[in-house]
Amino acid sequence: FRRVLFRSAARGTHVDLLPIDSIGDVVKRVESCIRSCDTVMYLEGDRVANAHAGLVRLCNRYNKTLFALDFESGYQGSVFAYGVMPETVGTAAADHLLAIVKDGVRPTDLPITFLENNRRFLINTAAAAQQDVVLNPKLQELLRYAVLYEGS
């Protein structure tokens, strides 16, 4: 972790970590420092994800980019989202369930499987416009495998 912060500092990037104690803290804490940042990024966590709508409104108001490490948030106003594709996980879970129910396989006998290609990067172009993010052609070419969502 120190290496990442050091490398970021060498590139002129500063990272503020905001400890969150409750859902009510999320928007208030982010709003206290949003003017001095370019991007609001959150990692996994129910407390932050439950405050997602408030973060979208805040980022739209201040023209800041919202990046969520929760794929579904990309459909709900984040400009960028990265995460597990729910349908891939759901299909794998259904396969395991069928093996247990239909074939009588004991859960402990099911193989541990690695879900390949189950993570995706999503760009919400409508949110990008609202949060004043310009998606230049070079970026779009680099991210040609990203999911482009043109909703709100």
XYZ file of N, CA and C in Angstrom:
456
model
N 0.822 -1.199 0.000
C 0.000 0.000 0.000
C 0.864 1.260 0.000
N 1.916 1.257 0.748
C 2.801 2.419 0.748
C 3.416 2.654 -0.624
N 3.754 1.584 -1.307
C 4.343 1.706 -2.633
C 3.360 2.402 -3.585
N 2.103 2.034 -3.525
C 1.097 2.648 -4.392
C 0.984 4.138 -4.084
N 0.922 4.490 -2.822
C 0.823 5.907 -2.466
C 2.074 6.658 -2.887
N 3.236 6.040 -2.722
C 4.480 6.696 -3.116
C 4.516 6.931 -4.618
N 4.157 5.910 -5.405
C 4.162 6.057 -6.858
C 3.144 7.100 -7.283
N 1.998 7.112 -6.651
C 0.991 8.115 -6.987
C 1.506 9.508 -6.666
N 2.182 9.651 -5.530
C 2.718 10.954 -5.159
C 3.763 11.412 -6.172
N 4.539 10.475 -6.690
C 5.558 10.819 -7.680
C 4.924 11.333 -8.973
N 3.690 10.944 -9.244
C 2.981 11.391 -10.446
C 2.083 12.590 -10.176
N 2.200 13.178 -9.003
C 1.402 14.358 -8.682
C -0.007 14.038 -8.223
N -0.231 12.821 -7.791
C -1.553 12.402 -7.337
C -1.559 12.314 -5.827
N -2.637 12.750 -5.246
C -2.787 12.676 -3.795
C -4.024 11.851 -3.491
N -3.931 10.964 -2.530
C -5.054 10.115 -2.150
C -5.447 10.430 -0.719
N -6.718 10.739 -0.507
C -7.260 10.919 0.843
C -8.115 9.717 1.167
N -7.853 9.077 2.273
C -8.663 7.959 2.725
C -9.639 8.486 3.764
N -10.914 8.225 3.558
C -11.935 8.714 4.471
C -12.564 7.540 5.208
N -12.272 7.399 6.491
C -12.916 6.311 7.235
C -14.410 6.608 7.377
N -15.220 5.605 7.163
C -16.665 5.767 7.210
C -17.208 4.920 8.351
N -17.937 5.567 9.264
C -18.491 4.852 10.407
C -19.944 4.447 10.200
N -20.668 5.221 9.391
C -22.074 4.904 9.162
C -22.492 5.441 7.797
N -23.634 4.983 7.320
C -24.129 5.432 6.017
C -24.292 6.949 6.004
N -24.760 7.506 7.096
C -24.957 8.951 7.181
C -23.667 9.743 7.045
N -22.531 9.122 7.354
C -21.224 9.786 7.260
C -20.736 9.957 5.824
N -21.149 9.081 4.940
C -20.553 9.001 3.613
C -20.614 10.331 2.869
N -21.811 10.827 2.606
C -21.958 12.045 1.815
C -21.356 13.240 2.542
N -21.574 13.309 3.850
C -21.039 14.426 4.634
C -19.515 14.474 4.578
N -18.860 13.334 4.734
C -17.392 13.303 4.705
C -16.847 13.607 3.311
N -17.483 13.054 2.296
C -17.023 13.314 0.934
C -17.236 14.782 0.585
N -18.382 15.328 0.966
C -18.656 16.733 0.647
C -17.649 17.671 1.305
N -17.123 17.284 2.457
C -16.166 18.151 3.149
C -14.850 18.317 2.398
N -14.545 17.404 1.470
C -13.271 17.516 0.755
C -13.423 17.442 -0.765
N -14.636 17.431 -1.276
C -14.842 17.206 -2.709
C -14.304 18.341 -3.575
N -14.274 19.552 -3.064
C -13.799 20.679 -3.874
C -12.332 20.555 -4.247
N -11.562 19.838 -3.432
C -10.122 19.733 -3.683
C -9.737 18.447 -4.416
N -10.714 17.725 -4.960
C -10.372 16.483 -5.658
C -10.912 16.495 -7.077
N -10.404 15.584 -7.879
C -10.886 15.394 -9.248
C -11.849 14.223 -9.341
N -11.609 13.209 -8.518
C -12.352 11.963 -8.613
C -12.716 11.447 -7.231
N -13.923 10.952 -7.108
C -14.350 10.255 -5.903
C -14.397 8.781 -6.276
N -13.664 7.980 -5.527
C -13.609 6.549 -5.809
C -13.920 5.799 -4.531
N -14.804 4.819 -4.657
C -15.021 4.000 -3.473
C -14.848 2.532 -3.795
N -14.376 1.831 -2.771
C -14.157 0.406 -2.891
C -15.410 -0.303 -2.394
N -15.322 -1.583 -2.250
C -16.486 -2.331 -1.795
C -16.849 -1.941 -0.372
N -18.090 -2.117 -0.061
C -18.554 -1.842 1.288
C -20.004 -1.435 1.271
N -20.802 -2.096 2.082
C -22.235 -1.810 2.108
C -22.535 -0.376 2.519
N -21.756 0.151 3.447
C -22.035 1.516 3.914
C -21.945 2.520 2.778
N -20.917 2.401 1.964
C -20.737 3.358 0.869
C -21.711 3.059 -0.261
N -21.861 1.798 -0.628
C -22.765 1.445 -1.726
C -24.196 1.879 -1.423
N -24.609 1.815 -0.177
C -25.959 2.243 0.184
C -26.130 3.752 0.075
N -25.055 4.490 0.041
C -25.112 5.947 -0.103
C -24.805 6.367 -1.533
N -24.831 5.420 -2.461
C -24.423 5.691 -3.839
C -25.222 6.828 -4.482
N -26.522 6.844 -4.331
C -27.346 7.888 -4.958
C -26.922 9.273 -4.468
N -26.605 9.396 -3.198
C -26.139 10.670 -2.660
C -24.800 11.069 -3.230
N -23.914 10.092 -3.439
C -22.612 10.384 -4.038
C -22.758 10.815 -5.496
N -23.682 10.198 -6.220
C -23.935 10.596 -7.610
C -24.394 12.051 -7.648
N -25.358 12.396 -6.820
C -25.849 13.790 -6.787
C -24.727 14.765 -6.429
N -23.908 14.390 -5.465
C -22.799 15.234 -5.041
C -21.792 15.428 -6.165
N -21.416 14.356 -6.834
C -20.451 14.446 -7.939
C -21.028 15.226 -9.117
N -22.297 15.058 -9.393
C -22.930 15.837 -10.462
C -22.928 17.323 -10.116
N -23.228 17.647 -8.876
C -23.279 19.055 -8.450
C -21.912 19.726 -8.562
N -20.852 19.003 -8.202
C -19.513 19.589 -8.201
C -18.691 19.225 -9.444
N -19.293 18.574 -10.436
C -18.591 18.135 -11.650
C -17.350 17.306 -11.327
N -17.531 16.309 -10.496
C -16.445 15.399 -10.120
C -16.759 14.013 -10.655
N -15.747 13.280 -11.004
C -15.897 11.931 -11.541
C -16.127 10.941 -10.408
N -17.117 10.078 -10.581
C -17.384 9.023 -9.601
C -16.970 7.685 -10.198
N -16.102 6.966 -9.484
C -15.585 5.668 -9.908
C -15.894 4.676 -8.792
N -16.694 3.674 -9.099
C -17.094 2.691 -8.091
C -16.533 1.318 -8.423
N -16.044 0.634 -7.414
C -15.625 -0.748 -7.605
C -16.797 -1.658 -7.264
N -17.854 -1.441 -8.004
C -19.097 -2.191 -7.895
C -19.762 -2.026 -9.256
N -19.764 -3.060 -10.066
C -20.179 -2.953 -11.461
C -21.574 -2.347 -11.620
N -22.514 -2.730 -10.793
C -23.891 -2.253 -10.924
C -23.994 -0.742 -10.743
N -23.067 -0.146 -10.020
C -23.093 1.307 -9.804
C -22.899 2.079 -11.094
N -22.302 1.452 -12.085
C -22.139 2.089 -13.381
C -23.473 2.354 -14.059
N -24.467 1.542 -13.756
C -25.808 1.749 -14.308
C -26.596 2.756 -13.478
N -26.026 3.183 -12.357
C -26.737 4.057 -11.428
C -26.029 5.386 -11.220
N -25.231 5.835 -12.203
C -24.678 7.172 -12.144
C -23.188 7.317 -11.972
N -22.452 6.234 -11.751
C -20.992 6.338 -11.716
C -20.490 6.461 -13.154
N -19.491 7.312 -13.381
C -18.903 7.394 -14.714
C -18.170 6.096 -15.023
N -17.385 5.633 -14.070
C -16.621 4.405 -14.237
C -17.028 3.408 -13.157
N -17.101 2.156 -13.521
C -17.375 1.101 -12.552
C -16.608 -0.142 -12.982
N -16.123 -0.867 -12.014
C -15.366 -2.087 -12.286
C -15.835 -3.139 -11.306
N -16.121 -4.299 -11.799
C -16.533 -5.336 -10.870
C -16.920 -6.621 -11.554
N -17.475 -7.489 -10.754
C -17.890 -8.809 -11.194
C -19.181 -8.690 -11.983
N -19.265 -9.440 -13.061
C -20.492 -9.498 -13.845
C -21.479 -10.399 -13.098
N -22.584 -9.853 -12.623
C -23.523 -10.645 -11.825
C -24.038 -11.894 -12.549
N -24.262 -11.788 -13.862
C -24.800 -12.951 -14.568
C -23.808 -14.107 -14.612
N -22.510 -13.809 -14.642
C -21.507 -14.869 -14.641
C -21.523 -15.609 -13.316
N -21.560 -14.852 -12.229
C -21.598 -15.452 -10.898
C -22.906 -16.211 -10.713
N -24.010 -15.624 -11.175
C -25.319 -16.266 -11.044
C -25.396 -17.580 -11.802
N -24.824 -17.628 -12.997
C -24.820 -18.857 -13.792
C -24.011 -19.941 -13.093
N -22.865 -19.576 -12.566
C -22.026 -20.554 -11.855
C -22.743 -21.064 -10.605
N -23.411 -20.174 -9.885
C -24.157 -20.588 -8.692
C -25.304 -21.518 -9.072
N -25.994 -21.211 -10.168
C -27.095 -22.071 -10.626
C -26.586 -23.460 -11.007
N -25.429 -23.515 -11.651
C -24.843 -24.808 -12.008
C -24.560 -25.639 -10.756
N -24.033 -24.989 -9.727
C -23.760 -25.698 -8.471
C -25.069 -26.155 -7.828
N -26.063 -25.293 -7.838
C -27.345 -25.636 -7.240
C -27.981 -26.830 -7.955
N -27.932 -26.829 -9.276
C -28.468 -27.962 -10.041
C -27.742 -29.260 -9.702
N -26.439 -29.177 -9.560
C -25.665 -30.374 -9.218
C -26.088 -30.922 -7.853
N -26.376 -30.026 -6.923
C -26.791 -30.450 -5.580
C -28.208 -31.019 -5.609
N -29.139 -30.266 -6.196
C -30.556 -30.643 -6.164
C -30.875 -31.784 -7.133
N -30.428 -31.653 -8.353
C -30.792 -32.625 -9.395
C -29.940 -33.894 -9.342
N -28.626 -33.704 -9.173
C -27.716 -34.843 -9.245
C -27.343 -35.421 -7.879
N -27.759 -34.739 -6.804
C -27.470 -35.252 -5.462
C -26.035 -35.094 -5.010
N -25.293 -34.204 -5.637
C -23.895 -33.978 -5.247
C -23.873 -33.250 -3.901
N -23.016 -33.712 -3.010
C -22.859 -33.028 -1.723
C -22.112 -31.715 -1.960
N -22.519 -30.654 -1.302
C -21.834 -29.357 -1.500
C -20.328 -29.432 -1.280
N -19.896 -30.244 -0.337
C -18.452 -30.349 -0.077
C -17.711 -31.065 -1.199
N -18.459 -31.752 -2.072
C -17.830 -32.452 -3.189
C -17.769 -31.602 -4.464
N -18.374 -30.438 -4.424
C -18.335 -29.566 -5.603
C -16.926 -29.011 -5.782
N -16.467 -28.940 -7.009
C -15.123 -28.393 -7.235
C -15.107 -26.872 -7.016
N -13.981 -26.392 -6.586
C -13.788 -24.943 -6.498
C -13.449 -24.481 -7.903
N -14.206 -23.531 -8.401
C -14.006 -23.100 -9.787
C -13.593 -21.635 -9.830
N -12.764 -21.341 -10.786
C -12.343 -19.962 -11.039
C -13.199 -19.432 -12.180
N -13.846 -18.323 -11.948
C -14.712 -17.735 -12.972
C -13.878 -16.819 -13.851
N -13.486 -17.322 -15.003
C -12.682 -16.517 -15.912
C -13.542 -15.464 -16.596
N -12.922 -14.348 -16.899
C -13.584 -13.261 -17.624
C -14.873 -12.805 -16.959
N -14.895 -12.770 -15.641
C -16.113 -12.342 -14.966
C -16.042 -10.901 -14.459
N -14.947 -10.219 -14.697
C -14.830 -8.818 -14.288
C -14.869 -7.933 -15.520
N -15.542 -6.810 -15.382
C -15.682 -5.886 -16.505
C -15.514 -4.452 -16.017
N -15.158 -3.611 -16.939
C -15.037 -2.173 -16.710
C -16.186 -1.521 -17.466
N -16.945 -0.671 -16.814
C -18.096 -0.029 -17.434
C -17.880 1.475 -17.483
N -18.232 2.073 -18.607
C -18.196 3.534 -18.749
C -19.617 3.989 -19.016
N -20.129 4.845 -18.155
C -21.468 5.400 -18.317
C -21.309 6.748 -19.010
N -21.598 6.803 -20.307
C -21.350 8.019 -21.089
C -22.278 9.168 -20.691
N -23.499 8.855 -20.279
C -24.419 9.918 -19.835
C -23.912 10.540 -18.533
N -23.451 9.699 -17.612
C -22.897 10.219 -16.355
C -21.622 11.008 -16.622
N -20.836 10.567 -17.594
C -19.613 11.295 -17.943
C -19.958 12.726 -18.356
N -20.995 12.885 -19.141
C -21.411 14.230 -19.560
C -21.875 15.048 -18.359
N -22.617 14.429 -17.441
C -23.105 15.152 -16.261
C -21.972 15.545 -15.323
N -20.932 14.726 -15.260
C -19.829 14.991 -14.340
C -18.643 15.637 -15.042
N -18.894 16.138 -16.250
C -17.913 16.913 -17.012
C -16.642 16.127 -17.325
N -16.810 14.855 -17.699
C -15.684 13.999 -18.062
C -15.655 13.869 -19.581
N -14.514 14.149 -20.172
C -14.357 14.022 -21.619
C -13.690 12.677 -21.902
N -14.366 11.857 -22.686
C -13.823 10.556 -23.058
C -13.170 10.689 -24.426
N -11.874 10.931 -24.431
C -11.193 11.132 -25.707
C -11.064 9.819 -26.477
N -10.864 9.891 -27.784
C -10.790 8.681 -28.622
C -9.697 7.698 -28.208
N -8.558 8.202 -27.723
C -7.484 7.297 -27.297
C -7.941 6.452 -26.110
N -8.618 7.083 -25.170
C -9.127 6.356 -24.013
C -10.140 5.308 -24.462
N -11.020 5.687 -25.358
C -12.029 4.745 -25.832
C -11.386 3.563 -26.564
N -10.299 3.808 -27.304
C -9.609 2.714 -27.995
C -8.950 1.770 -26.991
N -8.341 2.325 -25.949
C -7.714 1.491 -24.930
C -8.748 0.639 -24.199
N -9.929 1.185 -24.078
C -10.975 0.495 -23.330
C -12.003 -0.157 -24.248
N -11.564 -0.618 -25.392
C -12.511 -1.164 -26.373
C -13.258 -2.385 -25.854
N -12.748 -2.999 -24.807
C -13.442 -4.153 -24.232
C -14.339 -3.762 -23.065
N -14.396 -2.480 -22.780
C -15.269 -2.011 -21.699
C -16.725 -2.043 -22.157
N -17.599 -2.115 -21.201
C -19.024 -2.024 -21.468
C -19.351 -0.534 -21.518
N -19.894 -0.071 -22.642
C -20.314 1.323 -22.751
C -21.815 1.381 -22.504
N -22.203 2.173 -21.523
C -23.615 2.320 -21.167
C -24.001 3.766 -21.428
N -25.028 3.963 -22.215
C -25.420 5.320 -22.604
C -26.660 5.807 -21.877
N -26.978 5.170 -20.760
C -28.132 5.579 -19.956
C -27.756 6.670 -18.995
N -28.567 6.844 -18.001
C -28.305 7.912 -17.013
C -27.697 7.368 -15.760
